[in-house]
Amino acid sequence: MGDGDRYSIETRGLTKRYGKFTAVDGFDLRVEPGEVYGLLGPNGAGKTTTIKMLCGLLRMTNGEARLLGESVPDKKISSRLGYMPQETALYEGLTAHQNIAFYGRVFGLTRTQINDRERQLLEFVDLTRWRDELVQNLSGGMKHRVSLACALIHQPPLLFLDEPTVGVDPELRASFWEYFDELKAGGVTILITTHYMDEASHCDRVGFMRSGRLIAEGTPQEILREAGASSLEDAFLALSREADRR
Amino acid sequence: MKAPRFLAVTRRIFLDLKNDKRTLALIFIAPIFAMFVFGLAFSGEVKDVRVEVVNLDKGAPGPVPGTTVSIPEKVLSNIDDETLDLHDEADLDAAIQRVKDGDAYAAIEFPEGLTAGVMAQMQGQPGAGQAEVKLYLDQSNVNVANAVVQELNQALLETSKEAGIEPPVTVDSIAIYGKGAKFIDFFVPGIMSFVVFMLTTLLTLMSFVGERTSGTLVRMLATPLRERDIVMGYAVTFSIIGIVQSSILLAIGILVFDIIIVGNVLLALLVIALLAVVSQALGILLSSMARRESQVIQFFPFIILPVFLLAGIFWPLEAIPSWLRPFSYLVPPTYSVQACRAVMLKGWGISQIWVDIVALLAFAAVFLSLATASLKVRKG
């Protein structure tokens, strides 16, 4: 693949098959450094599978992928990736602080680094007050924020967010996008999946995924123009119908 | 130098336990509870067995004129009254009826003329037959029946000795190991393995099913942690917990039950730590077969029963049918029980128990590799 360092994420023919079922079908993706890329599509479109392959959690059946200029899967790259899974994926019996500090240690940070970074993060996600509360006593929205903090403790330049806003109330969703904008301002590349079409307008570019394939890609404005639609939701439906006809 | 990454996992599990008082109690109180329950109730000694005594013998004039000798009385005085709870009964039929009704386990009949017969025999009088004491016994409870027979035989033997009759051949047993050992001395090394095996396997199983279902396992695998780091983190945690649990058991064994320990306790603890590593790997391995935490309960019988029956914890391997015995060598605690017993009761060192240690190391190698592999399979 071409000049490796040009893209933060670059895949070619990325494919995942489970027996006869093809979850991701020859997916080509290019995300530039500092870009917020929204991967949109219905459930089962292959968004999560794509992220899991990139993070080394699933073996790819075919194709190749490079992250930050390195060929994946490669464990070495994992210290530069942030991954926020769909599930909250926290230790409910630990406090917010203990959860965050655990990931800090896993990433090999020193105690001082963990403390400094954690203080900033808790402020960032507005959880300073809840630092020493057990996660099981936190609300769903708070858990999501702790989960985000866990994914950011090692200041990764590349961030994978798998449906971070599912089941999150509108207010928190809005603040999540504020966090993401702030991260983007700090130069972080973000790949985010969602099936809330209204969120896509926050992205620099979006890709519509359907049955494991990319059916459209571009800036939100480009997509609207191409589909001749007034909302991304309508655009997606129009593009889906078109894909079906072909 | 930076601490190895797996220690982050170890620390995380300890923190989790620290916050979870209930599990903490399970880890530390369960061994104590098991020790007392099994140690006291399962002491292997039969006590207070009700036995009816029907003494029809009238005794006979003794060697010193004017005295009467009664063999039944001598025998009865030699019976340990802690084991047999003796009750006099004049009527034989009534005594037998009591056994039939389940009120007593046995009736001992000393027939009329017993003493006279024995004395005649001792003096070599012609026509004097073998003297007989009859025992009507409820043999449906094997342990109790054996205890009664054994106690009665012992008392008869002692009575004969007192009368100056020495059997032509006697057995003089000289303890090479375990002089004065009681059941509890045999049992403590076994219960150490049992408790550590059971709790470690179940706790890892439960907490690992949690890791899988909550998504934390996937999250960890997206970090620089490798599958083997996670398994190692768990292994270190549970070997430490296993050592602490065994130390508690040993302390109770020594302080409360006054057990015999002639060997190196540290070597026994090392063996237990090894068993804990094997057990936690088994727990991780089994966790891949459970989808929900509630399914864990279905594994209990399969984890506990084989070990309970086959590992030689409550009875020696020799008491297991020979066709079943090969299976004993497939359950890891068999080796740790064997090794701990040898160390604690016989004072054996590593040069004598190395076979058991090698077996446990082999189990550890296989189970750890399988556990690590079971985490990778998810990648599909």
XYZ file of C-alpha atoms in Angstrom:
626
model
C 0.000 0.000 0.000
C 1.137 3.435 -0.941
C 2.646 6.027 1.305
C 1.821 4.393 4.615
C 2.027 7.423 6.797
C -0.421 9.522 4.877
C -3.418 7.898 6.499
C -4.117 7.077 10.091
C -6.318 4.218 8.958
C -5.977 2.517 5.628
C -7.625 -0.756 4.679
C -7.742 -2.583 1.396
C -10.171 -5.395 0.680
C -10.802 -5.913 4.372
C -12.998 -9.009 4.618
C -14.465 -11.083 7.412
C -16.339 -14.275 6.705
C -17.989 -16.573 9.246
C -18.541 -19.761 7.276
C -20.791 -18.739 4.411
C -21.798 -15.471 5.991
C -19.757 -12.438 4.970
C -19.835 -9.798 7.680
C -17.383 -7.401 6.059
C -16.985 -7.625 2.333
C -13.891 -6.119 0.712
C -13.946 -2.902 2.686
C -11.611 -0.083 1.585
C -11.251 2.706 4.109
C -8.957 5.708 4.327
C -9.003 8.060 7.276
C -6.624 11.003 7.401
C -4.813 12.104 10.542
C -6.951 14.348 12.704
C -10.118 13.370 10.925
C -13.364 12.336 12.636
C -14.768 9.571 10.466
C -18.268 8.304 11.112
C -19.098 4.776 10.100
C -22.859 4.672 9.726
C -25.245 1.868 9.062
C -27.897 -0.371 10.525
C -27.204 -3.099 13.055
C -25.396 -5.996 11.459
C -23.850 -3.848 8.727
C -20.347 -4.893 9.832
C -19.282 -1.745 11.684
C -18.282 -3.443 14.922
C -16.616 -6.300 13.052
C -14.525 -3.754 11.166
C -13.388 -2.049 14.353
C -12.623 -5.371 16.032
C -10.461 -6.457 13.115
C -8.565 -3.181 13.203
C -7.997 -3.458 16.966
C -6.699 -7.011 16.624
C -9.705 -8.549 18.370
C -10.835 -10.501 15.336
C -8.756 -12.134 12.666
C -9.370 -10.776 9.189
C -10.269 -13.366 6.580
C -8.808 -11.350 3.760
C -7.357 -8.012 2.898
C -4.884 -5.767 4.620
C -4.932 -2.866 7.009
C -2.492 -0.258 8.251
C -2.914 1.901 11.311
C -0.609 4.884 11.876
C 1.627 3.498 9.178
C 1.973 0.037 10.735
C 0.592 -3.145 9.296
C -2.009 -4.780 11.556
C -2.658 -7.016 13.325
C 0.364 -6.104 15.381
C 0.330 -6.020 19.150
C 2.936 -3.256 19.154
C 0.479 -0.745 17.779
C -2.039 -1.372 20.570
C -0.366 1.094 22.925
C -1.207 3.870 20.454
C -4.839 2.878 19.993
C -7.766 3.819 22.141
C -10.757 1.507 22.022
C -14.110 2.114 23.600
C -16.249 -0.978 23.143
C -20.006 -1.028 22.690
C -20.573 -2.531 26.130
C -19.562 -0.374 29.060
C -16.897 -3.000 29.787
C -15.966 -1.788 33.250
C -15.287 -3.603 36.499
C -18.474 -2.848 38.384
C -16.890 -3.755 41.703
C -14.116 -1.204 41.303
C -14.309 2.558 41.659
C -14.077 4.855 38.659
C -10.536 5.670 39.724
C -9.541 2.012 40.083
C -10.886 1.234 36.615
C -9.037 4.115 35.003
C -5.823 3.423 36.902
C -5.959 -0.251 35.883
C -5.826 0.696 32.212
C -3.102 3.203 32.996
C -0.945 0.421 34.428
C -1.826 -1.888 31.572
C -0.461 0.745 29.204
C 2.687 0.923 31.306
C 2.200 4.448 32.636
C 3.908 5.523 35.833
C 1.937 6.409 38.923
C 2.514 10.139 38.383
C 1.471 9.904 34.746
C -1.682 8.041 35.737
C -2.590 10.554 38.437
C -2.015 13.615 36.259
C -3.790 12.182 33.286
C -6.687 10.857 35.377
C -7.266 14.228 36.973
C -7.533 15.885 33.562
C -9.766 13.134 32.215
C -12.179 13.176 35.133
C -12.467 16.903 34.723
C -12.916 16.440 30.989
C -15.819 13.998 31.439
C -17.080 15.847 34.512
C -16.731 12.974 36.970
C -14.235 14.361 39.488
C -16.830 14.098 42.252
C -17.443 10.453 41.499
C -13.841 9.356 41.367
C -14.066 7.030 44.356
C -17.553 5.716 43.800
C -18.007 2.085 42.804
C -18.961 1.837 39.143
C -21.987 -0.290 40.052
C -23.435 2.740 41.854
C -23.034 5.076 38.886
C -25.758 5.878 36.368
C -25.593 4.493 32.842
C -24.394 7.820 31.461
C -21.651 8.109 34.055
C -20.492 4.603 33.217
C -20.193 5.624 29.584
C -18.035 8.538 30.602
C -15.807 6.362 32.778
C -15.510 4.002 29.839
C -14.365 6.855 27.625
C -11.825 7.933 30.228
C -10.442 4.371 30.305
C -9.948 4.505 26.549
C -8.095 7.829 26.768
C -5.767 7.300 29.722
C -2.730 6.655 27.502
C -3.437 9.613 25.182
C -3.824 7.547 22.018
C -3.438 9.388 18.703
C -6.022 7.069 17.150
C -9.358 6.358 18.781
C -11.981 3.726 17.954
C -15.396 4.418 19.415
C -17.908 1.652 18.890
C -21.400 3.095 19.236
C -20.426 5.305 22.159
C -23.799 7.017 22.190
C -26.162 4.031 22.147
C -28.577 4.207 25.052
C -27.248 7.619 26.047
C -29.650 10.477 26.700
C -29.607 13.450 24.292
C -27.912 15.738 26.764
C -25.019 13.362 27.319
C -24.810 12.669 23.607
C -24.331 16.346 23.044
C -21.580 16.528 25.627
C -19.943 13.413 24.166
C -19.665 15.219 20.848
C -18.118 18.156 22.672
C -15.498 15.766 24.069
C -14.866 14.345 20.617
C -14.487 17.801 19.102
C -12.017 18.640 21.822
C -10.036 15.481 21.129
C -10.060 16.262 17.419
C -8.738 19.699 18.212
C -5.868 17.946 19.995
C -5.048 16.114 16.769
C -6.632 12.761 17.609
C -7.975 10.708 14.721
C -11.361 9.224 15.531
C -13.291 6.385 13.919
C -16.756 6.326 15.354
C -19.670 4.046 14.594
C -23.251 5.006 15.170
C -26.695 4.413 13.828
C -27.934 7.830 14.903
C -27.908 9.642 11.607
C -28.155 13.080 13.210
C -24.774 12.510 14.826
C -23.126 12.059 11.493
C -23.252 15.780 10.831
C -20.522 16.166 13.487
C -18.157 14.046 11.442
C -15.671 15.361 8.908
C -16.562 12.471 6.665
C -19.025 9.630 6.877
C -19.212 6.230 5.257
C -22.508 4.371 4.857
C -22.123 0.693 5.489
C -24.623 -1.921 4.495
C -24.239 -5.714 4.436
C -20.511 -5.411 4.938
C -19.988 -2.981 2.080
C -19.423 0.736 1.832
C -22.293 2.084 -0.233
C -21.471 5.795 -0.011
C -18.784 8.007 1.394
C -18.077 11.701 1.698
C -18.613 14.780 3.814
C -22.148 15.019 5.199
C -22.877 17.785 2.642
C -21.621 15.680 -0.254
C -23.806 12.780 0.815
C -26.892 14.984 1.028
C -26.188 16.423 -2.403
C -25.525 13.026 -3.960
C -28.722 11.533 -2.588
C -30.716 14.666 -3.175
C -32.039 14.386 0.350
C -32.629 16.924 3.080
C -31.505 14.738 5.985
C -28.847 12.072 6.353
C -31.549 9.664 7.403
C -33.387 10.127 4.111
C -30.080 10.011 2.285
C -29.269 6.656 3.839
C -32.654 5.202 2.921
C -32.349 6.481 -0.654
C -28.833 5.124 -1.014
C -29.900 1.776 0.445
C -32.706 1.433 -2.074
C -30.336 2.325 -4.861
C -27.844 -0.293 -3.626
C -30.620 -2.872 -3.606
C -31.551 -2.111 -7.202
C -27.998 -2.637 -8.403
C 12.544 -1.259 35.761
C 8.864 -1.331 34.948
C 6.613 -3.873 36.605
C 5.442 -6.586 34.210
C 2.040 -5.832 32.756
C 0.420 -8.955 34.172
C 0.865 -7.500 37.658
C -1.694 -4.854 36.696
C -4.178 -7.711 36.270
C -3.153 -9.259 39.589
C -3.582 -5.962 41.345
C -6.951 -5.396 39.682
C -8.304 -8.757 40.919
C -7.093 -8.063 44.444
C -8.784 -4.656 44.411
C -11.959 -6.298 43.183
C -11.801 -8.756 46.082
C -11.036 -6.012 48.556
C -14.216 -4.199 47.539
C -16.265 -7.376 47.522
C -16.667 -8.362 51.145
C -18.846 -11.332 50.370
C -16.322 -13.064 48.133
C -13.598 -12.143 50.566
C -15.535 -13.930 53.275
C -15.960 -16.927 51.006
C -12.225 -17.096 50.421
C -11.195 -16.903 54.035
C -14.112 -18.190 56.037
C -15.019 -21.124 53.815
C -11.711 -22.935 54.455
C -12.112 -22.451 58.196
C -15.678 -23.675 58.044
C -14.747 -26.688 55.937
C -11.928 -27.539 58.291
C -14.168 -27.531 61.355
C -17.059 -29.309 59.715
C -14.969 -32.047 58.202
C -12.386 -32.130 60.953
C -14.929 -32.568 63.721
C -17.713 -34.505 62.069
C -15.611 -36.593 59.763
C -13.025 -37.584 62.322
C -13.508 -41.216 61.258
C -14.025 -42.432 64.811
C -17.234 -44.199 65.745
C -18.504 -43.196 69.162
C -21.382 -43.880 71.574
C -22.723 -47.008 69.915
C -25.487 -48.479 72.061
C -24.856 -52.154 72.829
C -26.954 -54.450 75.005
C -25.059 -56.777 77.325
C -26.670 -60.059 78.398
C -24.506 -61.684 80.985
C -25.761 -65.186 81.784
C -22.441 -66.286 83.253
C -22.276 -66.691 87.023
C -18.507 -66.708 87.284
C -16.408 -69.402 88.887
C -14.368 -69.781 92.076
C -11.008 -68.098 91.645
C -7.548 -69.433 92.443
C -7.589 -67.641 95.777
C -10.150 -69.389 97.930
C -13.290 -67.435 98.629
C -13.031 -65.219 95.521
C -15.073 -65.386 92.357
C -13.723 -64.798 88.896
C -15.979 -63.460 86.122
C -14.605 -63.284 82.608
C -17.524 -61.198 81.291
C -16.868 -58.549 83.892
C -13.194 -58.414 82.993
C -13.997 -58.161 79.285
C -16.541 -55.424 79.882
C -14.088 -53.441 81.944
C -11.682 -53.530 79.005
C -14.213 -52.068 76.598
C -13.718 -48.413 75.826
C -16.919 -46.810 77.093
C -16.467 -43.876 74.716
C -16.896 -46.154 71.746
C -19.570 -48.504 73.083
C -22.402 -47.367 75.227
C -23.116 -50.544 77.257
C -26.490 -51.355 78.747
C -27.172 -54.419 80.907
C -30.141 -56.541 79.966
C -31.140 -59.733 81.746
C -33.242 -61.225 78.985
C -31.567 -62.251 75.724
C -34.754 -62.068 73.642
C -35.464 -58.556 74.882
C -31.912 -57.519 73.994
C -32.193 -58.964 70.479
C -35.542 -57.278 70.064
C -33.907 -53.973 70.873
C -31.409 -54.527 68.036
C -34.295 -55.427 65.743
C -36.140 -52.283 66.719
C -33.090 -50.195 65.949
C -32.652 -49.052 69.533
C -29.269 -50.738 69.784
C -26.657 -51.802 67.247
C -25.648 -55.024 68.943
C -26.303 -57.428 71.760
C -23.444 -59.300 73.386
C -24.310 -62.637 74.970
C -22.017 -64.131 77.556
C -23.404 -67.675 77.868
C -23.931 -69.472 81.101
C -20.834 -71.234 82.380
C -18.471 -69.199 80.267
C -15.955 -68.562 83.026
C -16.057 -72.149 84.236
C -15.556 -73.391 80.681
C -12.596 -71.152 80.086
C -10.965 -72.150 83.328
C -11.480 -75.791 82.530
C -9.873 -75.268 79.175
C -6.934 -73.463 80.722
C -6.348 -76.295 83.093
C -6.397 -78.646 80.163
C -9.372 -80.616 81.364
C -10.541 -83.149 78.798
C -13.817 -82.393 77.083
C -13.634 -78.648 77.599
C -14.715 -76.988 74.343
C -13.938 -73.608 72.844
C -15.622 -70.867 74.836
C -17.884 -68.605 72.779
C -19.214 -65.114 73.218
C -22.142 -64.411 70.900
C -22.608 -61.082 69.185
C -25.984 -60.215 67.628
C -25.141 -57.423 65.284
C -26.871 -54.955 63.033
C -24.462 -55.152 60.113
C -26.404 -52.789 57.926
C -24.181 -49.970 59.110
C -20.782 -51.287 58.142
C -18.664 -48.735 59.950
C -20.500 -49.162 63.215
C -20.578 -52.958 62.943
C -16.847 -53.061 62.312
C -16.200 -50.800 65.261
C -18.218 -53.064 67.586
C -16.461 -56.230 66.435
C -13.079 -54.591 66.678
C -13.749 -53.220 70.144
C -14.975 -56.567 71.440
C -12.037 -58.484 69.989
C -9.634 -55.974 71.458
C -11.232 -56.339 74.892
C -11.081 -60.147 74.696
C -7.417 -60.007 73.717
C -6.576 -57.708 76.596
C -8.485 -59.901 79.023
C -6.543 -62.936 77.856
C -3.289 -61.095 78.361
C -4.299 -60.060 81.863
C -5.048 -63.676 82.606
C -1.550 -64.515 81.517
C -2.586 -66.145 78.262
C -0.308 -64.888 75.525
C -1.249 -65.718 71.963
C 1.464 -67.815 70.318
C 2.174 -65.126 67.698
C 1.743 -61.395 68.061
C 2.216 -58.476 65.732
C 4.412 -55.702 66.989
C 3.908 -52.668 64.781
C 6.710 -50.152 64.728
C 5.776 -46.780 63.255
C 8.171 -45.791 60.519
C 6.082 -42.725 59.789
C 3.172 -41.071 61.509
C 3.602 -42.410 65.017
C 0.408 -41.658 66.885
C -1.252 -40.169 63.811
C -5.000 -39.648 63.986
C -7.478 -39.267 61.163
C -7.192 -35.478 61.312
C -3.449 -35.678 60.614
C -4.204 -37.634 57.467
C -7.051 -35.321 56.626
C -5.572 -31.810 56.888
C -3.243 -32.186 53.872
C -6.265 -33.434 51.936
C -8.641 -30.652 52.910
C -5.979 -28.060 52.013
C -5.966 -29.308 48.439
C -9.712 -29.723 48.336
C -10.502 -26.208 49.519
C -7.898 -24.540 47.325
C -8.863 -26.529 44.244
C -12.559 -25.974 44.675
C -12.536 -22.286 45.570
C -9.873 -21.322 43.043
C -11.602 -23.076 40.170
C -15.002 -21.646 41.029
C -13.762 -18.117 41.682
C -11.760 -17.903 38.457
C -14.639 -19.462 36.592
C -17.056 -16.876 37.946
C -14.833 -13.869 37.569
C -13.761 -14.920 34.088
C -17.296 -15.459 32.892
C -17.776 -11.890 34.129
C -14.783 -10.706 32.091
C -16.236 -12.347 29.013
C -19.828 -11.184 29.377
C -19.120 -7.614 30.486
C -16.716 -6.963 27.626
C -13.716 -6.273 29.844
C -11.858 -9.243 28.370
C -12.199 -7.808 24.866
C -11.170 -4.427 26.155
C -8.053 -5.870 27.775
C -7.134 -7.681 24.583
C -7.220 -4.370 22.705
C -4.464 -3.091 24.990
C -0.833 -4.220 25.034
C -1.919 -7.074 27.340
C -1.562 -10.440 25.671
C -3.648 -13.505 26.409
C -0.807 -15.009 28.379
C -0.442 -11.849 30.500
C -4.060 -12.122 31.551
C -3.739 -15.819 32.417
C -0.509 -15.076 34.271
C -2.128 -12.234 36.208
C -4.849 -14.568 37.378
C -2.364 -17.347 38.165
C -0.260 -15.129 40.405
C -3.334 -13.832 42.243
C -4.777 -17.226 42.952
C -1.531 -18.868 43.972
C -1.130 -16.133 46.577
C -4.719 -16.656 47.749
C -4.155 -20.438 47.812
C -1.102 -20.020 50.015
C -3.011 -17.765 52.408
C -5.944 -20.193 52.563
C -3.652 -23.146 53.262
C -1.811 -21.198 55.922
C -5.099 -20.544 57.674
C -5.954 -24.236 57.489
C -2.552 -25.200 58.803
C -2.812 -22.735 61.661
C -6.182 -24.166 62.708
C -4.842 -27.687 62.267
C -1.954 -26.924 64.571
C -3.722 -24.755 67.144
C -7.090 -26.489 67.366
C -6.571 -30.045 66.211
C -2.965 -30.395 67.311
C -1.920 -32.059 64.063
C 1.448 -33.678 63.496
C 3.734 -31.877 61.075
C 7.191 -33.346 60.742
C 8.145 -31.904 57.358
C 8.778 -28.565 55.734
C 5.542 -26.564 55.726
C 6.885 -24.212 53.048
C 7.298 -27.107 50.655
C 3.673 -28.105 51.278
C 2.579 -24.518 50.593
C 4.572 -24.485 47.367
C 2.721 -27.600 46.239
C -0.592 -25.910 47.062
C 0.416 -22.791 45.123
C 1.110 -25.013 42.144
C -2.296 -26.618 42.539
C -3.875 -23.140 42.614
C -2.210 -22.289 39.298
C -3.596 -25.482 37.759
C -7.053 -24.798 39.205
C -7.292 -21.199 37.992
C -6.256 -22.259 34.496
C -9.015 -24.856 34.611
C -11.453 -22.145 35.710
C -10.498 -19.918 32.769
C -10.777 -22.866 30.427
C -14.239 -23.782 31.676
C -15.379 -20.159 31.493
C -15.281 -20.385 27.706
C -18.134 -22.885 27.949
C -20.447 -20.647 29.972
C -22.421 -17.852 28.359
C -23.871 -16.313 31.492
C -22.708 -16.082 35.053
C -25.703 -18.098 36.202
C -24.560 -21.050 34.101
C -21.540 -21.400 36.317
C -23.626 -23.306 38.805
C -24.028 -26.118 36.295
C -20.305 -26.783 36.494
C -20.251 -27.308 40.249
C -20.931 -31.062 40.337
C -18.423 -31.727 37.594
C -15.732 -29.808 39.387
C -16.366 -30.971 42.920
C -17.480 -34.589 42.662
C -14.557 -36.181 40.785
C -12.110 -34.526 43.129
C -14.155 -35.382 46.200
C -14.311 -39.032 45.176
C -11.055 -39.680 43.387
C -8.331 -37.478 44.820
C -7.769 -39.428 48.018
C -8.817 -36.586 50.271
C -11.178 -38.468 52.573
C -9.979 -42.003 51.998
C -6.778 -43.443 50.556
C -6.476 -44.173 46.831
C -6.258 -47.843 47.808
C -9.890 -47.629 48.918
C -10.951 -46.692 45.393
C -11.868 -49.647 43.145
C -8.875 -50.600 41.044
C -10.683 -50.035 37.744
C -11.474 -46.483 38.841
C -8.047 -45.717 40.167
C -6.478 -44.663 36.840
C -8.984 -41.801 36.822
C -7.600 -40.639 40.152
C -4.398 -39.808 38.357
C -6.310 -37.560 35.972
C -7.452 -35.172 38.709
C -4.692 -32.755 39.720
C -5.451 -32.626 43.466
C -4.507 -36.319 43.729
C -0.866 -35.285 43.374
C -0.989 -32.372 45.758
C -2.784 -34.454 48.403
C -0.164 -37.158 48.039
C 2.715 -34.702 48.143
C 1.411 -32.679 51.090
C 0.770 -35.830 53.099
C 4.261 -37.091 52.402
C 5.779 -33.762 53.384
C 3.708 -33.118 56.487
C 3.401 -36.634 57.910
C 6.550 -38.307 56.664
C 8.829 -35.320 56.478
C 9.727 -36.077 52.892
C 11.664 -33.530 50.881
C 11.610 -32.466 47.275
C 13.817 -35.395 46.269
C 11.040 -37.766 47.308
C 7.967 -35.907 46.080
C 9.382 -34.707 42.774
C 7.123 -37.053 40.819
C 4.048 -35.294 42.215
C 5.584 -31.897 41.539
C 6.418 -32.866 37.970
C 2.848 -34.114 37.501
C 1.449 -30.811 38.795
C 3.861 -28.844 36.609
C 2.717 -30.874 33.616
C -0.935 -30.166 34.434
C -0.063 -26.484 34.865
C 1.713 -26.360 31.488
C -1.158 -28.053 29.673
C -3.959 -26.123 31.380
C -2.202 -22.757 31.080
C -1.616 -23.299 27.358
C -5.202 -24.391 26.848
C -6.508 -21.444 28.866
C -4.390 -19.038 26.818
C -5.555 -20.688 23.610
C -9.188 -20.493 24.733
C -8.854 -16.700 24.871
C -7.478 -16.622 21.322
C -10.216 -18.795 19.856
C -12.582 -15.840 20.209
C -10.807 -14.122 17.386
C -12.567 -16.614 15.092
